[in-house]
Amino acid sequence: MPDFDNTNRSYQHQFIRQNSAMLKSIYGTTEVEPYWIADMDFQVAEPVTAELQRLVDRGRYAYEMVGDEVFSAPTSWFQRRHQLGLNPQRFIMAPGVLSAMSLIVRELTNEGDKVLTQIPVYHQFRKLINSANRTLVTNPLINDERNDGKNGYRMDFADLEQKFTDGVKVMILCNPHNPVGRVWQENELQQVLELADKYDVTIISDEIHADILLHNNRFTSLVSLLQKQQKPSKHIALLGSPAKTFGMQGIATGFIYIEDQALHQRFNSLLESMYLNHGNALSSYATIAAYTHGDAWLDQMLAYLENSLSWITEFIEKELPGVVLSQPEGTYQIWLNFEQSGFSAEQIKQALVAAGMGLSPGGWFQSDNDFYFRMNIAAPLAPMQQGFQQLKQQLSAKAID
């Protein structure tokens, strides 16, 4: 049984989330629990560790041909977990999801072309668009904050269509959505697809969080909609990686899945020409082990996340009534709104740091509201409980002041 409560940090590391310079630059101190970056503070699945140990024990790191299993393993995984039938011949290996996305954007557009994202959204999307000298266009999500325990975020299709009519070339879709936690339903994705086809917009679908599903929510890949169309498609329907699912950010590669044969060949040739379409032996064999033997670990990890989320939800409702938690349907991020707390945005920021909670400011995700913060809950529960209790104390003290 994995020990997700393990808080031991005596091992040697240089993890970004605990980097002193990073913490000081963001929070002015190193005395915070690092809930600001989207990776796990859990030990990886034992089959992954065992496979890496097998490779290390050989003591040899010669050129190695891993074979087709590196794609057949995720093919079987998607069938088991999501009832999604994929063709292992339609995968392309890439260094990572962001590098793959950057290459695709640059290949499909010219400088100055418009690329759309739905905000608030993962901040690296903005960086890769701007660094390619493309024009960032945003389609803000609508937040109907609800009191029934459900996530109130939805797409603004009227605004999306208007943006498409203004010459958008590419849309980056985030499903499940980081940071708001929506797992887009089939009817929502169908509307996006119909609009994209109508206005000749290519969709790049980032589905790296596909396996992090909470409370019986089901994931629908854009691939499944394209398969129903049974016609050539210009969309890049799946960018993924074992990184988020298994906590392998430091060793994982990414993959591109393209259903259309001609489009697949185009991008496979592109990555092959740059010698980017292969991983090293460690990452490749770890990927195979994770997707082949990682089901039980993932199920236990998701159950742990759900328990942590239940505790956090109950605590906020009882002890922090001015804080709104958008219940995530997927991902291990929670999106918190302190607007009704009665405190200024600066006071909230100060209280979080004083409580030892290092959260990501909403402004990183192009939220126009400084009261929003993202928190990564893929971490041991006890320190999170302590942090929320200390946050209550800090806010109570500020209320007295």
PDB file of N, CA, C and O in Angstrom, residues 323-324 335-348 352 361-363 367-373:
ATOM      1  N   VAL A 323     -14.574  32.043   1.696  1.00  0.00           N
ATOM      2  CA  VAL A 323     -13.724  31.494   0.647  1.00  0.00           C
ATOM      3  C   VAL A 323     -14.553  30.538  -0.209  1.00  0.00           C
ATOM      4  O   VAL A 323     -15.296  29.706   0.316  1.00  0.00           O
ATOM      5  N   VAL A 324     -14.439  30.664  -1.529  1.00  0.00           N
ATOM      6  CA  VAL A 324     -15.184  29.809  -2.450  1.00  0.00           C
ATOM      7  C   VAL A 324     -14.219  28.854  -3.141  1.00  0.00           C
ATOM      8  O   VAL A 324     -13.227  29.286  -3.734  1.00  0.00           O
ATOM      9  N   TRP A 335      -8.946  25.644  -7.040  1.00  0.00           N
ATOM     10  CA  TRP A 335      -9.006  27.045  -7.438  1.00  0.00           C
ATOM     11  C   TRP A 335      -9.834  27.777  -6.391  1.00  0.00           C
ATOM     12  O   TRP A 335     -11.030  27.534  -6.258  1.00  0.00           O
ATOM     13  N   LEU A 336      -9.174  28.639  -5.629  1.00  0.00           N
ATOM     14  CA  LEU A 336      -9.800  29.287  -4.471  1.00  0.00           C
ATOM     15  C   LEU A 336     -10.049  30.759  -4.741  1.00  0.00           C
ATOM     16  O   LEU A 336      -9.179  31.463  -5.255  1.00  0.00           O
ATOM     17  N   ASN A 337     -11.229  31.227  -4.361  1.00  0.00           N
ATOM     18  CA  ASN A 337     -11.614  32.630  -4.519  1.00  0.00           C
ATOM     19  C   ASN A 337     -11.845  33.236  -3.137  1.00  0.00           C
ATOM     20  O   ASN A 337     -12.751  32.812  -2.415  1.00  0.00           O
ATOM     21  N   PHE A 338     -11.041  34.230  -2.781  1.00  0.00           N
ATOM     22  CA  PHE A 338     -11.125  34.881  -1.466  1.00  0.00           C
ATOM     23  C   PHE A 338     -11.871  36.214  -1.530  1.00  0.00           C
ATOM     24  O   PHE A 338     -11.826  36.995  -0.582  1.00  0.00           O
ATOM     25  N   GLU A 339     -12.563  36.466  -2.625  1.00  0.00           N
ATOM     26  CA  GLU A 339     -13.152  37.788  -2.847  1.00  0.00           C
ATOM     27  C   GLU A 339     -14.177  38.160  -1.778  1.00  0.00           C
ATOM     28  O   GLU A 339     -14.319  39.337  -1.413  1.00  0.00           O
ATOM     29  N   GLN A 340     -14.914  37.167  -1.275  1.00  0.00           N
ATOM     30  CA  GLN A 340     -15.950  37.434  -0.284  1.00  0.00           C
ATOM     31  C   GLN A 340     -15.452  37.266   1.155  1.00  0.00           C
ATOM     32  O   GLN A 340     -16.254  37.220   2.091  1.00  0.00           O
ATOM     33  N   SER A 341     -14.132  37.218   1.316  1.00  0.00           N
ATOM     34  CA  SER A 341     -13.574  36.975   2.651  1.00  0.00           C
ATOM     35  C   SER A 341     -13.597  38.207   3.544  1.00  0.00           C
ATOM     36  O   SER A 341     -13.450  38.100   4.766  1.00  0.00           O
ATOM     37  N   GLY A 342     -13.762  39.382   2.940  1.00  0.00           N
ATOM     38  CA  GLY A 342     -13.753  40.613   3.725  1.00  0.00           C
ATOM     39  C   GLY A 342     -12.379  41.222   3.867  1.00  0.00           C
ATOM     40  O   GLY A 342     -12.214  42.241   4.555  1.00  0.00           O
ATOM     41  N   PHE A 343     -11.382  40.648   3.216  1.00  0.00           N
ATOM     42  CA  PHE A 343     -10.028  41.157   3.297  1.00  0.00           C
ATOM     43  C   PHE A 343      -9.553  41.599   1.916  1.00  0.00           C
ATOM     44  O   PHE A 343     -10.088  41.158   0.891  1.00  0.00           O
ATOM     45  N   SER A 344      -8.545  42.443   1.900  1.00  0.00           N
ATOM     46  CA  SER A 344      -7.966  42.867   0.624  1.00  0.00           C
ATOM     47  C   SER A 344      -7.135  41.731   0.047  1.00  0.00           C
ATOM     48  O   SER A 344      -6.749  40.789   0.753  1.00  0.00           O
ATOM     49  N   ALA A 345      -6.839  41.828  -1.244  1.00  0.00           N
ATOM     50  CA  ALA A 345      -6.019  40.809  -1.894  1.00  0.00           C
ATOM     51  C   ALA A 345      -4.642  40.732  -1.253  1.00  0.00           C
ATOM     52  O   ALA A 345      -4.083  39.645  -1.086  1.00  0.00           O
ATOM     53  N   GLU A 346      -4.091  41.884  -0.871  1.00  0.00           N
ATOM     54  CA  GLU A 346      -2.780  41.898  -0.232  1.00  0.00           C
ATOM     55  C   GLU A 346      -2.838  41.243   1.136  1.00  0.00           C
ATOM     56  O   GLU A 346      -1.903  40.511   1.523  1.00  0.00           O
ATOM     57  N   GLN A 347      -3.901  41.460   1.878  1.00  0.00           N
ATOM     58  CA  GLN A 347      -4.044  40.815   3.189  1.00  0.00           C
ATOM     59  C   GLN A 347      -4.147  39.301   3.045  1.00  0.00           C
ATOM     60  O   GLN A 347      -3.593  38.558   3.857  1.00  0.00           O
ATOM     61  N   ILE A 348      -4.853  38.847   2.014  1.00  0.00           N
ATOM     62  CA  ILE A 348      -4.973  37.409   1.770  1.00  0.00           C
ATOM     63  C   ILE A 348      -3.603  36.809   1.467  1.00  0.00           C
ATOM     64  O   ILE A 348      -3.224  35.764   2.008  1.00  0.00           O
ATOM     65  N   LEU A 352      -1.757  33.951   3.763  1.00  0.00           N
ATOM     66  CA  LEU A 352      -1.345  32.651   3.222  1.00  0.00           C
ATOM     67  C   LEU A 352       0.128  32.382   3.519  1.00  0.00           C
ATOM     68  O   LEU A 352       0.495  31.286   3.962  1.00  0.00           O
ATOM     69  N   PRO A 361      -0.445  32.553  -7.353  1.00  0.00           N
ATOM     70  CA  PRO A 361      -1.363  33.694  -7.532  1.00  0.00           C
ATOM     71  C   PRO A 361      -2.191  33.534  -8.797  1.00  0.00           C
ATOM     72  O   PRO A 361      -1.702  33.059  -9.832  1.00  0.00           O
ATOM     73  N   GLY A 362      -3.449  33.940  -8.726  1.00  0.00           N
ATOM     74  CA  GLY A 362      -4.340  33.811  -9.865  1.00  0.00           C
ATOM     75  C   GLY A 362      -3.880  34.575 -11.086  1.00  0.00           C
ATOM     76  O   GLY A 362      -4.184  34.183 -12.221  1.00  0.00           O
ATOM     77  N   GLY A 363      -3.128  35.650 -10.875  1.00  0.00           N
ATOM     78  CA  GLY A 363      -2.645  36.445 -11.992  1.00  0.00           C
ATOM     79  C   GLY A 363      -1.751  35.666 -12.935  1.00  0.00           C
ATOM     80  O   GLY A 363      -1.659  35.993 -14.127  1.00  0.00           O
ATOM     81  N   SER A 367      -6.018  35.386 -14.698  1.00  0.00           N
ATOM     82  CA  SER A 367      -7.239  35.777 -14.002  1.00  0.00           C
ATOM     83  C   SER A 367      -7.184  37.282 -13.799  1.00  0.00           C
ATOM     84  O   SER A 367      -6.143  37.844 -13.451  1.00  0.00           O
ATOM     85  N   ASP A 368      -8.301  37.961 -14.008  1.00  0.00           N
ATOM     86  CA  ASP A 368      -8.330  39.411 -13.815  1.00  0.00           C
ATOM     87  C   ASP A 368      -8.688  39.768 -12.381  1.00  0.00           C
ATOM     88  O   ASP A 368      -9.038  40.900 -12.075  1.00  0.00           O
ATOM     89  N   ASN A 369      -8.597  38.786 -11.498  1.00  0.00           N
ATOM     90  CA  ASN A 369      -9.007  38.980 -10.117  1.00  0.00           C
ATOM     91  C   ASN A 369      -7.887  38.522  -9.188  1.00  0.00           C
ATOM     92  O   ASN A 369      -7.530  37.343  -9.164  1.00  0.00           O
ATOM     93  N   ASP A 370      -7.345  39.446  -8.411  1.00  0.00           N
ATOM     94  CA  ASP A 370      -6.220  39.133  -7.524  1.00  0.00           C
ATOM     95  C   ASP A 370      -6.618  38.294  -6.321  1.00  0.00           C
ATOM     96  O   ASP A 370      -5.761  37.899  -5.522  1.00  0.00           O
ATOM     97  N   PHE A 371      -7.904  38.011  -6.177  1.00  0.00           N
ATOM     98  CA  PHE A 371      -8.372  37.228  -5.034  1.00  0.00           C
ATOM     99  C   PHE A 371      -8.307  35.721  -5.292  1.00  0.00           C
ATOM    100  O   PHE A 371      -8.620  34.936  -4.406  1.00  0.00           O
ATOM    101  N   TYR A 372      -7.932  35.325  -6.503  1.00  0.00           N
ATOM    102  CA  TYR A 372      -7.872  33.900  -6.829  1.00  0.00           C
ATOM    103  C   TYR A 372      -6.469  33.346  -6.594  1.00  0.00           C
ATOM    104  O   TYR A 372      -5.464  34.002  -6.871  1.00  0.00           O
ATOM    105  N   PHE A 373      -6.442  32.091  -6.111  1.00  0.00           N
ATOM    106  CA  PHE A 373      -5.192  31.372  -5.909  1.00  0.00           C
ATOM    107  C   PHE A 373      -5.397  29.907  -6.292  1.00  0.00           C
ATOM    108  O   PHE A 373      -6.472  29.352  -6.080  1.00  0.00           O
TER     109      PHE A 373
END
